[in-house]
């Protein structure tokens, strides 16, 4: 077996490394000096110093014939320190430079005049052209308030609260818009406009004139009249459509009001005479008579005593309008006499009142009206005396 060498100690190894580093440093220094000498930098430096001293050469000692070895120039640091630097272990990092102190410089404010100096000198306001005494910050009371007002406005603008939205722009044009000239209705498009308005009628031709006055204008300062509208309708052959629409409206209103002419005229915004004229113009006399006869027949033949009595006591004008008030009264008297005959004779007035109210579903007020209109008290008294 081959024998292995024992490892050297740490101290011996460190000593060898130091000696190697010193030799390496010396060789590096010699190489640097040799390069400087060969380049002639030292001769140029010497010639420059001789020129500075005036070219005078001081006497020197006799040089030996043998060539002297050039001396090494100073490197600034000794070789021992260079070796110690090279021996420094690589694990240690070099010291970091201290951070530079930063001084915050505030922007200088340039005043037109120094408020403190002006206040100390004269005690007047620093605002140019103001001779009032200074109160605060080198300003008088008025200028100080103005300064504070501007500062408050700046603070308000810098707030994070969003500003409210701007108000909507006002309408410049009138709400109704501009009205067109009525002569446009005589054109081809005017026929469609008139036909549409006729179809939308609710009360009659007066409603048509009112709507046209809102959209069109006639002569300056003169509103449209019924004759102007009828003339335009006749031009487009729409008079028959207007009459047909009015017939439908009048018949529907008459049925809705139960055949009453007075209520129909009131709903149509007309008087009774105007309704009669319109009925004759449209040829609705027979239709009106037929509708009214239907309601008359329904009241006289298909209604019982309670319904007739309710109409007679609460809707006297309605029965008079239909012209059947007397017939209804006679029918009610006959049925009341028959009802009184079924009641037990010899009863008191209180019993009679209770019986009639229960039989006809009447309250006290309607019972009094019944007695006052049909003379029920006299009938009951005669029935009591006869018993």
Coordinates of C-alpha atoms in Angstrom, one line a residue:
X1 CA 0.0 0.0 0.0
X2 CA 1.2 3.6 -0.8
X3 CA 1.6 5.8 2.2
X4 CA -0.4 9.0 2.2
X5 CA 1.2 12.3 3.4
X6 CA -0.2 13.8 6.6
X7 CA -2.1 17.0 6.0
X8 CA -0.3 20.2 7.0
X9 CA -1.5 22.2 9.9
X10 CA -3.6 25.3 9.4
X11 CA -0.8 27.6 10.6
X12 CA 1.7 26.3 8.1
X13 CA -0.8 26.6 5.3
X14 CA -1.6 30.2 6.3
X15 CA 2.1 31.0 6.4
X16 CA 2.7 29.6 2.9
X17 CA -0.3 31.6 1.6
X18 CA 1.1 34.9 3.1
X19 CA 4.5 34.3 1.6
X20 CA 3.0 33.6 -1.8
X21 CA 0.9 36.8 -1.6
X22 CA 4.0 38.9 -0.6
X23 CA 6.0 37.5 -3.6
X24 CA 3.1 38.2 -5.9
X25 CA 2.8 41.7 -4.7
X26 CA 6.5 42.4 -5.1
X27 CA 6.5 41.0 -8.6
X28 CA 3.5 43.2 -9.5
X29 CA 5.2 46.3 -8.1
X30 CA 8.4 45.5 -10.0
X31 CA 6.5 45.1 -13.2
X32 CA 4.7 48.4 -12.7
X33 CA 7.9 50.3 -12.0
X34 CA 9.6 48.7 -15.0
X35 CA 6.9 49.8 -17.3
X36 CA 7.1 53.3 -16.0
X37 CA 10.8 53.5 -16.6
X38 CA 10.6 52.0 -20.1
X39 CA 7.9 54.5 -21.1
X40 CA 10.2 57.5 -20.2
X41 CA 7.8 59.2 -17.8
X42 CA 10.5 59.8 -15.2
X43 CA 12.8 61.6 -17.7
X44 CA 10.0 63.9 -18.8
X45 CA 9.3 64.7 -15.2
X46 CA 13.0 65.4 -14.6
X47 CA 13.3 67.7 -17.6
X48 CA 10.2 69.6 -16.5
X49 CA 11.8 70.3 -13.0
X50 CA 15.1 71.5 -14.6
X51 CA 13.2 74.0 -16.8
X52 CA 11.4 75.2 -13.7
X53 CA 14.7 75.9 -11.9
X54 CA 16.2 77.8 -14.8
X55 CA 18.4 75.1 -16.3
X56 CA 21.0 75.3 -13.5
X57 CA 22.5 72.0 -12.6
X58 CA 23.7 71.7 -9.1
X59 CA 27.0 70.0 -8.5
X60 CA 26.6 66.4 -7.4
X61 CA 28.9 63.8 -6.2
X62 CA 30.9 61.7 -8.6
X63 CA 28.7 58.9 -9.8
X64 CA 30.2 55.4 -9.8
X65 CA 31.0 54.0 -13.3
X66 CA 28.7 51.1 -12.7
X67 CA 25.1 51.6 -13.8
X68 CA 22.9 52.2 -10.8
X69 CA 19.7 50.4 -10.4
X70 CA 16.7 52.7 -10.7
X71 CA 14.9 53.5 -7.5
X72 CA 11.3 52.6 -7.1
X73 CA 8.9 55.6 -7.1
X74 CA 6.6 55.9 -4.1
X75 CA 3.3 54.1 -4.7
X76 CA 1.4 55.8 -1.9
X77 CA 1.0 52.6 0.2
X78 CA 3.6 50.2 1.6
X79 CA 3.9 46.7 0.3
X80 CA 3.0 45.3 3.8
X81 CA -0.3 47.1 3.8
X82 CA -1.0 45.9 0.2
X83 CA -0.3 42.4 1.3
X84 CA -2.6 42.7 4.2
X85 CA -5.3 43.9 1.9
X86 CA -4.8 40.9 -0.3
X87 CA -4.8 38.6 2.7
X88 CA -8.3 39.9 3.8
X89 CA -10.8 37.1 3.6
X90 CA -13.4 37.4 0.9
X91 CA -16.4 36.7 3.2
X92 CA -16.2 40.1 4.8
X93 CA -17.9 42.7 2.6
X94 CA -16.5 46.2 2.4
X95 CA -18.1 48.9 4.5
X96 CA -21.0 50.7 2.9
X97 CA -20.8 54.4 2.6
X98 CA -22.9 56.3 5.0
X99 CA -26.2 57.6 3.5
X100 CA -26.2 61.2 2.5
X101 CA -28.3 63.5 4.5
X102 CA -31.0 65.1 2.6
X103 CA -32.3 68.4 3.7
X104 CA -35.8 69.4 2.5
X105 CA -35.7 72.8 1.0
X106 CA -39.0 74.6 1.1
X107 CA -39.8 77.0 -1.8
X108 CA -39.1 80.5 -1.0
X109 CA -42.1 82.8 -1.0
X110 CA -41.4 86.2 -2.6
X111 CA -43.5 89.0 -1.2
X112 CA -43.9 92.4 -2.9
X113 CA -43.2 93.9 0.5
X114 CA -42.3 92.1 3.7
X115 CA -45.4 92.3 6.0
X116 CA -43.4 92.1 9.2
X117 CA -41.0 94.8 8.2
X118 CA -43.7 97.1 7.0
X119 CA -45.7 96.5 10.2
X120 CA -42.6 97.3 12.3
X121 CA -41.7 100.3 10.3
X122 CA -45.0 102.2 9.8
X123 CA -47.7 99.9 11.2
X124 CA -49.8 100.3 8.1
X125 CA -51.3 97.7 5.7
X126 CA -48.8 96.1 3.4
X127 CA -51.3 96.1 0.5
X128 CA -50.2 98.8 -2.1
X129 CA -52.2 101.9 -1.9
X130 CA -53.8 101.2 1.5
X131 CA -53.0 103.5 4.5
X132 CA -55.1 101.7 7.1
X133 CA -53.4 100.4 10.2
X134 CA -52.3 96.7 10.1
X135 CA -54.2 94.3 12.3
X136 CA -53.1 90.7 11.3
X137 CA -50.4 89.3 9.0
X138 CA -49.4 92.8 8.0
X139 CA -52.8 93.6 6.5
X140 CA -55.7 95.8 7.6
X141 CA -59.1 94.3 8.6
X142 CA -60.6 94.6 5.1
X143 CA -57.7 93.0 3.2
X144 CA -57.3 90.3 5.8
X145 CA -60.9 89.3 5.4
X146 CA -60.5 89.2 1.6
X147 CA -57.4 87.0 2.0
X148 CA -59.3 84.6 4.3
X149 CA -62.2 84.4 1.9
X150 CA -59.8 83.4 -1.0
X151 CA -58.2 80.8 1.3
X152 CA -61.6 79.3 2.2
X153 CA -62.6 79.1 -1.5
X154 CA -59.4 77.2 -2.3
X155 CA -60.0 74.8 0.6
X156 CA -63.5 74.1 -0.6
X157 CA -62.3 73.4 -4.1
X158 CA -59.8 70.9 -2.7
X159 CA -62.4 68.9 -0.9
X160 CA -63.0 65.3 -2.0
X161 CA -66.8 65.7 -1.9
X162 CA -68.1 65.7 -5.5
X163 CA -70.0 68.8 -6.6
X164 CA -73.7 68.5 -7.4
X165 CA -74.6 68.2 -11.1
X166 CA -75.4 71.4 -12.9
X167 CA -79.0 72.4 -13.2
X168 CA -80.7 71.4 -16.5
X169 CA -80.8 74.1 -19.2
X170 CA -84.0 76.1 -19.3
X171 CA -86.3 75.6 -22.2
X172 CA -86.1 78.5 -24.6
X173 CA -89.0 77.6 -26.8
X174 CA -92.6 77.9 -25.4
X175 CA -94.2 74.8 -24.1
X176 CA -97.0 74.8 -26.6
X177 CA -94.7 75.1 -29.5
X178 CA -95.4 77.2 -32.6
X179 CA -98.8 76.8 -34.1
X180 CA -99.0 76.1 -37.8
X181 CA -101.0 78.1 -40.3
X182 CA -104.6 76.8 -40.7
X183 CA -104.2 77.0 -44.5
X184 CA -102.0 73.9 -44.3
X185 CA -105.1 71.8 -43.6
X186 CA -106.3 72.4 -47.1
X187 CA -103.3 70.4 -48.4
X188 CA -103.2 66.6 -48.9
X189 CA -101.7 66.0 -45.4
X190 CA -104.4 68.1 -43.8
X191 CA -107.0 65.5 -44.7
X192 CA -105.3 62.9 -42.7
X193 CA -105.0 65.3 -39.7
X194 CA -108.7 66.2 -39.8
X195 CA -109.7 62.5 -40.2
X196 CA -107.6 61.6 -37.1
X197 CA -109.1 64.3 -35.0
X198 CA -112.6 63.3 -36.0
X199 CA -111.9 59.8 -34.9
X200 CA -110.7 61.1 -31.5
X201 CA -113.8 63.2 -30.7
X202 CA -115.5 62.7 -27.4
X203 CA -118.2 65.4 -27.2
X204 CA -118.7 66.8 -30.7
X205 CA -117.7 69.5 -33.1
X206 CA -116.9 72.0 -30.4
X207 CA -114.2 69.6 -29.2
X208 CA -112.8 69.5 -32.7
X209 CA -112.6 73.3 -32.9
X210 CA -110.8 73.5 -29.6
X211 CA -108.2 71.0 -30.6
X212 CA -107.5 72.7 -33.9
X213 CA -107.1 76.1 -32.1
X214 CA -104.3 74.5 -30.0
X215 CA -102.4 73.3 -33.1
X216 CA -103.2 75.9 -35.8
X217 CA -103.9 79.6 -36.0
X218 CA -106.0 81.6 -38.3
X219 CA -106.0 85.3 -38.9
X220 CA -103.7 87.4 -36.6
X221 CA -105.6 87.8 -33.3
X222 CA -108.7 85.9 -34.4
X223 CA -109.2 82.3 -33.2
X224 CA -110.7 79.6 -35.4
X225 CA -114.4 79.3 -35.5
X226 CA -116.8 76.5 -36.3
X227 CA -117.5 77.8 -39.8
X228 CA -113.7 77.7 -40.7
X229 CA -113.5 74.1 -39.6
X230 CA -116.7 73.0 -41.4
X231 CA -115.4 74.7 -44.6
X232 CA -112.1 72.7 -44.4
X233 CA -114.1 69.5 -43.8
X234 CA -116.3 70.2 -46.8
X235 CA -113.2 70.8 -48.9
X236 CA -112.0 67.3 -48.1
X237 CA -115.4 65.6 -48.1
X238 CA -115.2 64.8 -44.4
X239 CA -118.6 66.3 -43.3
X240 CA -120.3 62.9 -43.5
X241 CA -117.6 61.4 -41.3
X242 CA -118.1 64.1 -38.7
X243 CA -121.9 63.6 -38.7
X244 CA -121.6 59.8 -38.3
X245 CA -119.2 60.3 -35.4
X246 CA -121.6 62.7 -33.7
X247 CA -124.5 60.3 -34.1
X248 CA -122.4 57.6 -32.3
X249 CA -121.5 59.9 -29.5
X250 CA -125.0 61.2 -28.9
X251 CA -126.6 57.7 -28.9
X252 CA -124.0 56.4 -26.6
X253 CA -124.5 59.2 -24.2
X254 CA -128.3 58.9 -24.3
X255 CA -128.1 55.2 -23.4
X256 CA -125.6 56.0 -20.7
X257 CA -127.9 58.5 -19.1
X258 CA -130.9 56.2 -19.2
X259 CA -132.8 58.1 -21.9
X260 CA -132.7 61.5 -20.1
X261 CA -132.3 64.4 -22.5
X262 CA -131.4 66.9 -19.8
X263 CA -128.5 64.8 -18.5
X264 CA -127.3 64.1 -22.1
X265 CA -127.2 67.8 -23.0
X266 CA -125.3 68.5 -19.7
X267 CA -122.7 65.8 -20.5
X268 CA -122.3 67.1 -24.1
X269 CA -121.8 70.6 -22.8
X270 CA -124.9 71.9 -24.6
X271 CA -128.3 73.3 -23.7
X272 CA -131.5 71.4 -24.3
X273 CA -132.3 73.6 -27.2
X274 CA -128.9 73.0 -28.8
X275 CA -129.3 69.3 -28.3
X276 CA -132.7 69.4 -30.0
X277 CA -131.3 71.3 -33.0
X278 CA -128.3 68.9 -33.3
X279 CA -130.7 65.9 -33.1
X280 CA -132.8 67.4 -35.9
X281 CA -129.7 68.2 -38.0
X282 CA -128.4 64.6 -37.6
X283 CA -131.8 63.0 -38.1
X284 CA -131.8 61.3 -34.7
X285 CA -135.4 61.9 -33.7
X286 CA -136.6 58.4 -34.3
X287 CA -133.5 56.8 -32.8
X288 CA -133.9 59.0 -29.6
X289 CA -137.5 58.0 -29.3
X290 CA -136.8 54.3 -29.7
X291 CA -134.1 54.5 -26.9
X292 CA -136.3 56.4 -24.6
X293 CA -139.2 54.0 -25.1
X294 CA -136.9 51.1 -24.1
X295 CA -136.2 52.8 -20.7
X296 CA -139.9 53.7 -20.2
X297 CA -141.0 50.1 -20.8
X298 CA -138.3 48.8 -18.5
X299 CA -139.5 51.0 -15.6
X300 CA -143.2 50.5 -16.1
X301 CA -143.4 46.8 -16.9
X302 CA -140.2 45.2 -15.6
X303 CA -139.8 47.0 -12.3
X304 CA -141.3 45.9 -9.0
X305 CA -142.8 48.2 -6.3
X306 CA -139.4 48.8 -4.5
X307 CA -137.7 49.9 -7.7
X308 CA -140.5 52.2 -8.8
X309 CA -140.8 53.7 -5.3
X310 CA -137.0 54.4 -5.2
X311 CA -137.3 56.2 -8.6
X312 CA -140.4 58.2 -7.4
X313 CA -138.8 59.3 -4.1
X314 CA -135.2 60.0 -5.4
X315 CA -135.4 60.7 -9.2
X316 CA -138.5 62.7 -9.8
X317 CA -136.9 64.8 -12.5
X318 CA -135.7 61.8 -14.3
X319 CA -139.3 60.4 -14.5
X320 CA -140.5 63.8 -15.6
X321 CA -137.9 63.9 -18.3
X322 CA -139.1 60.5 -19.6
X323 CA -142.7 61.7 -19.3
X324 CA -143.9 58.7 -17.1
X325 CA -144.1 60.4 -13.7
X326 CA -147.9 60.2 -13.5
X327 CA -148.0 56.6 -14.7
X328 CA -145.4 55.6 -12.1
X329 CA -147.4 57.4 -9.3
X330 CA -150.6 55.6 -10.3
X331 CA -148.9 52.3 -10.4
X332 CA -147.3 52.9 -6.9
X333 CA -150.7 53.9 -5.4
X334 CA -152.4 50.7 -6.7
X335 CA -149.7 48.5 -5.3
X336 CA -149.6 50.3 -2.0
X337 CA -153.4 49.9 -1.5
X338 CA -153.0 46.2 -2.2
X339 CA -150.2 45.9 0.3
X340 CA -152.3 47.8 2.9
X341 CA -155.1 45.4 2.3
X342 CA -152.9 42.5 3.2
X343 CA -152.0 44.1 6.5
X344 CA -154.1 43.2 9.6
X345 CA -156.8 45.9 10.3
X346 CA -157.1 47.8 13.5
X347 CA -153.3 48.3 13.9
X348 CA -151.8 51.5 15.3
X349 CA -149.8 54.0 13.3
X350 CA -146.5 52.6 14.7
X351 CA -147.4 49.1 13.6
X352 CA -148.4 50.4 10.1
X353 CA -145.1 52.3 9.8
X354 CA -143.1 49.2 10.9
X355 CA -145.0 47.0 8.5
X356 CA -144.5 49.3 5.5
X357 CA -140.8 49.9 6.2
X358 CA -140.1 46.2 6.5
X359 CA -142.2 45.4 3.4
X360 CA -140.6 48.1 1.2
X361 CA -137.1 48.4 2.8
X362 CA -137.6 52.0 3.6
X363 CA -135.8 54.2 6.2
X364 CA -137.6 56.8 8.3
X365 CA -136.9 59.7 6.0
X366 CA -138.2 57.9 2.9
X367 CA -141.3 56.8 4.8
X368 CA -142.1 60.4 5.6
X369 CA -141.7 61.4 2.0
X370 CA -144.0 58.4 1.0
X371 CA -146.7 59.6 3.4
X372 CA -146.4 63.2 2.3
X373 CA -146.6 62.4 -1.4
X374 CA -149.2 59.6 -1.5
X375 CA -151.3 60.4 1.5
X376 CA -150.7 57.1 3.2
X377 CA -151.7 58.4 6.7
X378 CA -155.2 59.2 5.5
X379 CA -155.6 55.8 4.0
X380 CA -154.5 54.1 7.2
X381 CA -156.8 56.2 9.3
X382 CA -159.8 55.3 7.1
X383 CA -158.9 51.6 7.3
X384 CA -158.7 51.9 11.1
X385 CA -162.1 53.7 11.4
X386 CA -163.8 51.2 9.0
X387 CA -162.7 48.3 11.2

